[in-house]
Tab-separated table of C-alpha atoms in Angstrom:
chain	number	residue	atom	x	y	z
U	1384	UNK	CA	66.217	97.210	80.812
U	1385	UNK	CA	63.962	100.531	81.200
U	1386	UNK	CA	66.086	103.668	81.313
U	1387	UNK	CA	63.576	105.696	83.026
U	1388	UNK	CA	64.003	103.204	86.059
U	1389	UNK	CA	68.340	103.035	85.335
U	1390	UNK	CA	68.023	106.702	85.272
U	1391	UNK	CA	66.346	106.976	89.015
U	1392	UNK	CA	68.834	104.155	90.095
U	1393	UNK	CA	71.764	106.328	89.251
U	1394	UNK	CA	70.433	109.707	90.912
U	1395	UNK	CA	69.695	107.892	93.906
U	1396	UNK	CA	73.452	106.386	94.137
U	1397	UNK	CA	74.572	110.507	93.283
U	1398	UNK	CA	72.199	111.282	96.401
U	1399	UNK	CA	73.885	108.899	98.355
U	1400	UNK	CA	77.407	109.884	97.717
U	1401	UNK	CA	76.504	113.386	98.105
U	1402	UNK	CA	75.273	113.047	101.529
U	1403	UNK	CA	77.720	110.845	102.881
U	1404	UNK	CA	80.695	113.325	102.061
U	1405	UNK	CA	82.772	113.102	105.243
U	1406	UNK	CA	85.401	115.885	106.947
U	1407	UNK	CA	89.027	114.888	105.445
U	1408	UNK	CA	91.993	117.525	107.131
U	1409	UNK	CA	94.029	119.063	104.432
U	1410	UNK	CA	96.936	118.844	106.386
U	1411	UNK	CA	96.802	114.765	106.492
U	1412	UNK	CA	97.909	114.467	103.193
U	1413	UNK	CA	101.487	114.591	102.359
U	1414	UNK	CA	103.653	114.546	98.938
U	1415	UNK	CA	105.724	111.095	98.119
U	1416	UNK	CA	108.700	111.775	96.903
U	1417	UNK	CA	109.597	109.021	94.210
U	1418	UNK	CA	113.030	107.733	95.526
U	1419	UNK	CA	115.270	105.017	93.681
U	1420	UNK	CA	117.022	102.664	95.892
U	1421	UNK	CA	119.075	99.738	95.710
U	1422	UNK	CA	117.077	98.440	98.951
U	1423	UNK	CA	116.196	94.434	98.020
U	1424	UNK	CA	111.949	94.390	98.207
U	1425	UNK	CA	110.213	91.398	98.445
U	1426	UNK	CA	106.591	91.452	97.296
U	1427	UNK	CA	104.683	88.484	98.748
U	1428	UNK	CA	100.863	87.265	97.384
U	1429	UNK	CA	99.052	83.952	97.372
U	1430	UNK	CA	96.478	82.210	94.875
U	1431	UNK	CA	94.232	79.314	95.508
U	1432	UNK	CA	91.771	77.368	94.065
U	1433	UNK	CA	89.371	74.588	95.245
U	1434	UNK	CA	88.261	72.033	92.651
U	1435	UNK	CA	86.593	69.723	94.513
U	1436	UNK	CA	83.925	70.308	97.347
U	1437	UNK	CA	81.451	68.306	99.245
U	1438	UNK	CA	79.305	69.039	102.651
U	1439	UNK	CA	82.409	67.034	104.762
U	1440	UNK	CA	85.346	67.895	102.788
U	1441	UNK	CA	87.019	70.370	100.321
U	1442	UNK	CA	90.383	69.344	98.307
U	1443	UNK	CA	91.939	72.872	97.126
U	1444	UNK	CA	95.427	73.687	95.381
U	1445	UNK	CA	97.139	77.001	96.817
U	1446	UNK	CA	100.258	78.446	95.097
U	1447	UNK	CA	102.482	81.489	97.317
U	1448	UNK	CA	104.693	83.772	95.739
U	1449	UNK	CA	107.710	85.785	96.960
U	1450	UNK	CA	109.736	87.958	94.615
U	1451	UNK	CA	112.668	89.885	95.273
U	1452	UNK	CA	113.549	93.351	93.446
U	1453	UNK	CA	116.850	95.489	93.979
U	1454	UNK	CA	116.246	98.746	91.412
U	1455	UNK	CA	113.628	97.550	89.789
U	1456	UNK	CA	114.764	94.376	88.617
U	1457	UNK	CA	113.560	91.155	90.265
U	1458	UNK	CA	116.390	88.835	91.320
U	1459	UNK	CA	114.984	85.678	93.371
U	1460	UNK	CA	111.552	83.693	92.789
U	1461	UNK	CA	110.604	81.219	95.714
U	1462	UNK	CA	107.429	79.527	95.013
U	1463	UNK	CA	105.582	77.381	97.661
U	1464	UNK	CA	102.884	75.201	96.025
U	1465	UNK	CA	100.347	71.924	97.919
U	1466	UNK	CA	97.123	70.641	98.067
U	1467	UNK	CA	95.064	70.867	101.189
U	1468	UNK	CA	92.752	68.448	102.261
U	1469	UNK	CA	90.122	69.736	104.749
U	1470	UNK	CA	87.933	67.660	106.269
U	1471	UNK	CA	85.203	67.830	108.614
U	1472	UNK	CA	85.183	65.947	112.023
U	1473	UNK	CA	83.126	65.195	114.608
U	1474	UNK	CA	84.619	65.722	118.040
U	1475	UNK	CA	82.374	66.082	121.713
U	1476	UNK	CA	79.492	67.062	119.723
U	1477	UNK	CA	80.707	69.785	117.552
U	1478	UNK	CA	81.997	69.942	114.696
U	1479	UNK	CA	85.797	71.415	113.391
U	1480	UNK	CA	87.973	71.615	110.293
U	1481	UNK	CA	91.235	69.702	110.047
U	1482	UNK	CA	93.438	70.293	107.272
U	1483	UNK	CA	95.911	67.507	105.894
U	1484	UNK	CA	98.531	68.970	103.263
U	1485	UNK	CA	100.704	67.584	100.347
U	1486	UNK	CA	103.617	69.614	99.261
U	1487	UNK	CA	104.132	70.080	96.099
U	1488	UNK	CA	107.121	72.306	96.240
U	1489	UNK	CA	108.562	74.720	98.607
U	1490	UNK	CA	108.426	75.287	102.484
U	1491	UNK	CA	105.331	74.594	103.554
U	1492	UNK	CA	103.090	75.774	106.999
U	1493	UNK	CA	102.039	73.053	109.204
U	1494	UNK	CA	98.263	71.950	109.674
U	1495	UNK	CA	95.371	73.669	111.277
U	1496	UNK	CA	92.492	72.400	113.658
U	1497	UNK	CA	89.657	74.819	114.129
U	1498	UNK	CA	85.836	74.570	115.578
U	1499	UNK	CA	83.449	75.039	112.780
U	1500	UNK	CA	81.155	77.591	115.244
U	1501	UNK	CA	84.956	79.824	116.559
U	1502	UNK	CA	83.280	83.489	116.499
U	1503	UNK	CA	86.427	84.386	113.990
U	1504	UNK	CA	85.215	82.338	111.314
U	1505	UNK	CA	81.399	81.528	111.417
U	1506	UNK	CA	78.769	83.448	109.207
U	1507	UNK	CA	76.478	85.265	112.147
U	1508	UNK	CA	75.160	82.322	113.749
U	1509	UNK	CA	75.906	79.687	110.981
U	1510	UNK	CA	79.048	77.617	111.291
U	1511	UNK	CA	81.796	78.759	108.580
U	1512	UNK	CA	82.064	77.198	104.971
U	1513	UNK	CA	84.159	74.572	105.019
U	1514	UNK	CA	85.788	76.209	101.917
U	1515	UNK	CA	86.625	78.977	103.722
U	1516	UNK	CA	89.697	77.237	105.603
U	1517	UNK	CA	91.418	77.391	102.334
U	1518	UNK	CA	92.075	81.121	102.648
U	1519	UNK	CA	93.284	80.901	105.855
U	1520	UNK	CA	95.799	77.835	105.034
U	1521	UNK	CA	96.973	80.233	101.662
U	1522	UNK	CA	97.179	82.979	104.681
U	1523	UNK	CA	99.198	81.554	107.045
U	1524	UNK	CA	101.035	80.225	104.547
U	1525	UNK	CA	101.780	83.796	103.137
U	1526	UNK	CA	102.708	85.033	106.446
U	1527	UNK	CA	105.347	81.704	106.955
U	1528	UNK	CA	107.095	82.611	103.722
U	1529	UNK	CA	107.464	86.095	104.785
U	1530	UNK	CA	109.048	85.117	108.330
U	1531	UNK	CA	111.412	82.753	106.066
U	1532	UNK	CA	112.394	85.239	103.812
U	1533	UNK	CA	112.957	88.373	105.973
U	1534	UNK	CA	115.116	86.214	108.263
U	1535	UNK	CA	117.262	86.107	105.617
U	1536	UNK	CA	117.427	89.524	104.195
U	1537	UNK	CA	119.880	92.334	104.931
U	1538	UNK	CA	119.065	95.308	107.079
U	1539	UNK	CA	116.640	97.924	105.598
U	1540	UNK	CA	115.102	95.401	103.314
U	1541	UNK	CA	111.393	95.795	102.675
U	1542	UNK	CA	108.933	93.619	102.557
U	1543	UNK	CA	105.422	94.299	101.136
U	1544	UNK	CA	102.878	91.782	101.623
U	1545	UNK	CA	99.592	91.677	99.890
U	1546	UNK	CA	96.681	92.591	102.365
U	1547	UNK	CA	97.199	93.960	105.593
U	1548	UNK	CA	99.001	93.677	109.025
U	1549	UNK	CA	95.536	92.950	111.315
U	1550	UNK	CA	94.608	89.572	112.609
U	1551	UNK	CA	91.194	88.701	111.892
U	1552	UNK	CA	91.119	84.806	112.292
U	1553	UNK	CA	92.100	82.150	114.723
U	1554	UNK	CA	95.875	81.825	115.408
U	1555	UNK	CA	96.558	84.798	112.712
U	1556	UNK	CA	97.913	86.809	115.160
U	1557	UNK	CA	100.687	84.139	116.333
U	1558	UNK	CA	102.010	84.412	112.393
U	1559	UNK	CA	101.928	88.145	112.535
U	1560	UNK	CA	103.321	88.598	115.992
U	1561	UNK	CA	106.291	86.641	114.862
U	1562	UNK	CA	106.883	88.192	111.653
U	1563	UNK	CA	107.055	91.891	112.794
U	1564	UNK	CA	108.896	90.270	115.786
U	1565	UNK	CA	111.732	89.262	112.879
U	1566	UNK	CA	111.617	92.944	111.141
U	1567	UNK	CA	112.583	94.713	114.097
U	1568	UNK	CA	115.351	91.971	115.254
U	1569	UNK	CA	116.579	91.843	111.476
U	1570	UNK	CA	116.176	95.499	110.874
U	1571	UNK	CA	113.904	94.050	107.975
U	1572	UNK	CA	110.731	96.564	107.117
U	1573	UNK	CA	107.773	94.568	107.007
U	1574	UNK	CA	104.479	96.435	105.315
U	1575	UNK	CA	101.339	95.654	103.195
U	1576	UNK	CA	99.094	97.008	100.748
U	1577	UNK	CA	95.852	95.959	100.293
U	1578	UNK	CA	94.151	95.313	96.907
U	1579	UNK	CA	90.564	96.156	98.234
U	1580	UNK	CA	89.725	97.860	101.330
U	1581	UNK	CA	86.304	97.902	103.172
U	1582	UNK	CA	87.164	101.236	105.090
U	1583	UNK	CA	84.351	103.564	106.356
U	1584	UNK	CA	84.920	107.202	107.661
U	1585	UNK	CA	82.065	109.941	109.154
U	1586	UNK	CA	78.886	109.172	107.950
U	1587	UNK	CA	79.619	105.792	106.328
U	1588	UNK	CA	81.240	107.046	103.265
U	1589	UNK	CA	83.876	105.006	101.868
U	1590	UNK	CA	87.024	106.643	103.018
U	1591	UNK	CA	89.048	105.668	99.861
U	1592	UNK	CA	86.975	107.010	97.088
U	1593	UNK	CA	86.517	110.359	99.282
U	1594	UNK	CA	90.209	110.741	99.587
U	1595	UNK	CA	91.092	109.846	96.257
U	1596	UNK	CA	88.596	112.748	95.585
U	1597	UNK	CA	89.884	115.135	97.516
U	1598	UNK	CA	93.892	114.224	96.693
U	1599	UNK	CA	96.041	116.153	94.506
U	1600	UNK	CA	95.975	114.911	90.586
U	1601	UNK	CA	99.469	116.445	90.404
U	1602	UNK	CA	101.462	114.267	92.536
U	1603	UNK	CA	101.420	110.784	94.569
U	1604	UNK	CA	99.853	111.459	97.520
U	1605	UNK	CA	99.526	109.507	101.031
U	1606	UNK	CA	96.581	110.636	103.556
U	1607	UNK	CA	98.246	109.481	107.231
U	1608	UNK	CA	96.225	108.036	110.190
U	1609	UNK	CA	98.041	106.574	113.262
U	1610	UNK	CA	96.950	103.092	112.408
U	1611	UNK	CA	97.574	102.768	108.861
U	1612	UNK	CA	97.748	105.051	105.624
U	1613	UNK	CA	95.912	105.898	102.444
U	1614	UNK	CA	97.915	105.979	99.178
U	1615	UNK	CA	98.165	107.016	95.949
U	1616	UNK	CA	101.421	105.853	94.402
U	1617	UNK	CA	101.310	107.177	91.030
U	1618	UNK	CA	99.317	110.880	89.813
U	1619	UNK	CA	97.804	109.122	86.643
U	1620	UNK	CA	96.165	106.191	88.588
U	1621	UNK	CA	92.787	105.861	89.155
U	1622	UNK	CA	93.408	104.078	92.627
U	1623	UNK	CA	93.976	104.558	95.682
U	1624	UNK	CA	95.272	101.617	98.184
U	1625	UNK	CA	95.082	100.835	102.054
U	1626	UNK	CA	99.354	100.527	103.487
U	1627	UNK	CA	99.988	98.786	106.687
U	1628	UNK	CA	103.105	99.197	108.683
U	1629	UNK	CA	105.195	97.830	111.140
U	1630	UNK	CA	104.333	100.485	114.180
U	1631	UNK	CA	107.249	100.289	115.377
U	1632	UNK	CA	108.781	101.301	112.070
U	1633	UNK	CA	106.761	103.710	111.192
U	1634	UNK	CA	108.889	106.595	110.931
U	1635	UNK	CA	110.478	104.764	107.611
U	1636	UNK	CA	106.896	104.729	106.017
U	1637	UNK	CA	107.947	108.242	104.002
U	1638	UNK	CA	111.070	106.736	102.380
U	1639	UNK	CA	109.325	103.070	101.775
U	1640	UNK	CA	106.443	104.775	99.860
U	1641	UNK	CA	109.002	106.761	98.123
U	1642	UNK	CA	110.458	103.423	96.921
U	1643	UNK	CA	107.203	101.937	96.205
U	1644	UNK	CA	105.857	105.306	94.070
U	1645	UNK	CA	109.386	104.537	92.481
U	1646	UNK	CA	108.357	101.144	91.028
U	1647	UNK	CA	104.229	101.792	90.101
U	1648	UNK	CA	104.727	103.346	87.101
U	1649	UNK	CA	103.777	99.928	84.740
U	1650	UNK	CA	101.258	100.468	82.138
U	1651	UNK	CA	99.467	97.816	83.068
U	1652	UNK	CA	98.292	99.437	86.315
U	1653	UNK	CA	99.956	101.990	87.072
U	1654	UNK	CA	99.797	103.122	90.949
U	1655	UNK	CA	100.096	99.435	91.985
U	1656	UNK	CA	103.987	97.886	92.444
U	1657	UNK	CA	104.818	96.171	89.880
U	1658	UNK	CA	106.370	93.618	91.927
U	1659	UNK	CA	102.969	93.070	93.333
U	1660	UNK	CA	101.414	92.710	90.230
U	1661	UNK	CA	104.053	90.202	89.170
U	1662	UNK	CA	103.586	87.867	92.500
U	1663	UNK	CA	99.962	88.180	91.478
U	1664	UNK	CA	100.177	87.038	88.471
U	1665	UNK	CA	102.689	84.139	89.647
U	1666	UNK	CA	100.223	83.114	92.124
U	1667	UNK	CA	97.444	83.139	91.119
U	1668	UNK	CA	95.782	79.874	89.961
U	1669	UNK	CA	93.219	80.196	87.360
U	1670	UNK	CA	90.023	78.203	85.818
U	1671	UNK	CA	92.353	76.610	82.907
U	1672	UNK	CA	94.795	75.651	85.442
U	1673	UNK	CA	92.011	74.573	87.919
U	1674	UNK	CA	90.236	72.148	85.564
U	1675	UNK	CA	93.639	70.933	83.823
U	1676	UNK	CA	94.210	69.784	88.109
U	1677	UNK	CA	90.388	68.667	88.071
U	1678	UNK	CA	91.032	66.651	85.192
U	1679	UNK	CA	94.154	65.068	86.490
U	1680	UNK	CA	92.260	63.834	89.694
U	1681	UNK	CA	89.378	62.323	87.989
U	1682	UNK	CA	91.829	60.374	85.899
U	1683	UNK	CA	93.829	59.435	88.719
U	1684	UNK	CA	91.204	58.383	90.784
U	1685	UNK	CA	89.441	56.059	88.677
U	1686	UNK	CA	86.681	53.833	89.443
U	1687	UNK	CA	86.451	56.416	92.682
U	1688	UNK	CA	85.936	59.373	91.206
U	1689	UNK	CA	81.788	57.863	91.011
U	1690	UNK	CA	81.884	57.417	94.615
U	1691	UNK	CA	83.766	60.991	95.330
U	1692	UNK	CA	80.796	62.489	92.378
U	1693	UNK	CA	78.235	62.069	94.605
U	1694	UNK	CA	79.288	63.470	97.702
U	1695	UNK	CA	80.198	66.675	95.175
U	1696	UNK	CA	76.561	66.163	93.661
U	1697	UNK	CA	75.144	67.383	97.054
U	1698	UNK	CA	76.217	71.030	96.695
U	1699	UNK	CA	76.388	71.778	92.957
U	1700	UNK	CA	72.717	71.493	92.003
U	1701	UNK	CA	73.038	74.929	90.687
U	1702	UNK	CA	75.940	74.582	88.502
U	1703	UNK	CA	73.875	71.822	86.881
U	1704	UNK	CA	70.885	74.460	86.052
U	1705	UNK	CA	73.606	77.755	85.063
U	1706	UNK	CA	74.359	75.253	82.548
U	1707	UNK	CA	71.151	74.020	81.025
């Protein structure tokens, strides 16, 4: 590729992030102290994969994790693993997704019904993938497993989801409502910390990378807003993450991202939980696993996989030509 025209590319990005600098207060950040507690933590993350997909119907395989810690040592392992069929059906002349699901092992959250064109899920004015159901089956399902699990936990437990605390699609919010709903009966801290945040700030700068500029480099760090809180869990990182909090707990965010500095010192990554990492990796389904399932089917299915193979012929025309 020319490096006269890589060159201009990069001073134009420079430009960019030069100008979009945006006002951060000094006084908004604030020092975590690193704090070792016997406090159980559960650290909650999902993984899917879809390995079949026509126009009308999508088969995927989703896999949710919940590990529990007490210093620093994991304890418990409950594992929640189906298929989920969705489908798409006509109904007064619209279309929705229905989901049908086959456990495989664990608890698992009931089915979902949802009009291809609801404003929470469509692409501007196109209706919504149908693939795009599975993330908010492995969702829910997340959220499910964390009601489950902090019912059962002792008072001033944590429990760290991966993601955030917001509703953004249909019937979210019911999950979420009862799971913070549980924390403050059970006395149960419910959080999150998001892998990748979309946050802007002033002059639509990325608030992360401006605050993980202007934070210290000699200490974990966490930059408070009302709503949420920027944080930096370990000096040497190189991140910084997005940490959601019960509001109606959040006077104990100080101490829980004491804890949580406490165990992101891995190697691996250090300034992310370990215990997140670990549900991640637990989780998460990937391409060996997904064609070992794809493989499965097809030899299960028999003479109808042909049948099946053509519906899936309508949408991977460009598989077909990555390949050639």
């Amino acid at each position: 590729m020319n490096k006269e025209i890589i060159s201009k590319i990069i001073d134009r990005i420079n430009e960019k992030l030069t100008k979009k600098e945006c006002p951060i207060s000094e006084e908004n950040f604030k020092k975590i102290e690193s704090i070792e507690s016997n406090k159980k933590i559960v650290f909650i993350d999902g993984g899917q994969a879809e390995f079949i997909k026509a126009v009308d119907f999508s088969l995927q395989f989703i896999r949710v994790a919940a590990l529990t810690f007490r210093n620093n040592k994991k304890i418990e392992t409950k594992i929640n693993e189906f298929f989920v069929l969705i489908t798409a059906v006509e109904e007064n002349e619209n279309i929705k997704f229905e989901t049908e699901i086959f456990p495989v092992k664990g608890d698992i959250t009931t089915n979902i019904s949802i009009n291809s064109l609801d404003s929470t899920i469509k692409k501007g004015n196109e209706r919504a993938e149908i693939s795009d159901i599975g993330g908010m089956v492995r969702r829910f399902s997340e959220l499910r497993l964390a009601q489950n699990i902090a019912n059962e936990l002792e008072e001033g437990s944590i429990v760290v989801m991966d993601g955030n605390l917001k509703s953004i699609v249909k019937g979210e919010d019911e999950y979420l409502k009862e799971l913070l709903e549980i924390g403050i009966k059970k006395g149960v801290i419910i959080t999150s910390l998001a892998k990748t945040s979309r946050l802007f700030m002033g002059k639509g700068a990325c608030l992360l990378s401006n605050l993980n500029e202007k934070g210290s480099k000699e200490y974990p760090w966490y930059y408070d807003f009302k709503e949420r809180a920027v944080v930096k869990l370990n000096k040497a990182s190189e991140y910084v993450f997005e940490f959601d909090i019960n509001e109606q707990q959040k006077q104990k965010m100080k101490e829980v991202l004491g804890i949580l500095a406490s165990c992101s010192n891995d190697v691996v990554f250090a300034g992310y939980p370990y215990g997140l990492l670990m549900a991640d990796k637990i989780a998460r389904v990937d391409n060996h696993e997904k064609e070992f399932l794809l493989t499965l089917f097809q030899a299960r299915a028999g003479n109808s996989w042909k049948r099946l193979r053509m519906a899936v012929n309508a949408l991977n025309s460009h598989d077909k030509l990555d390949s050639i």
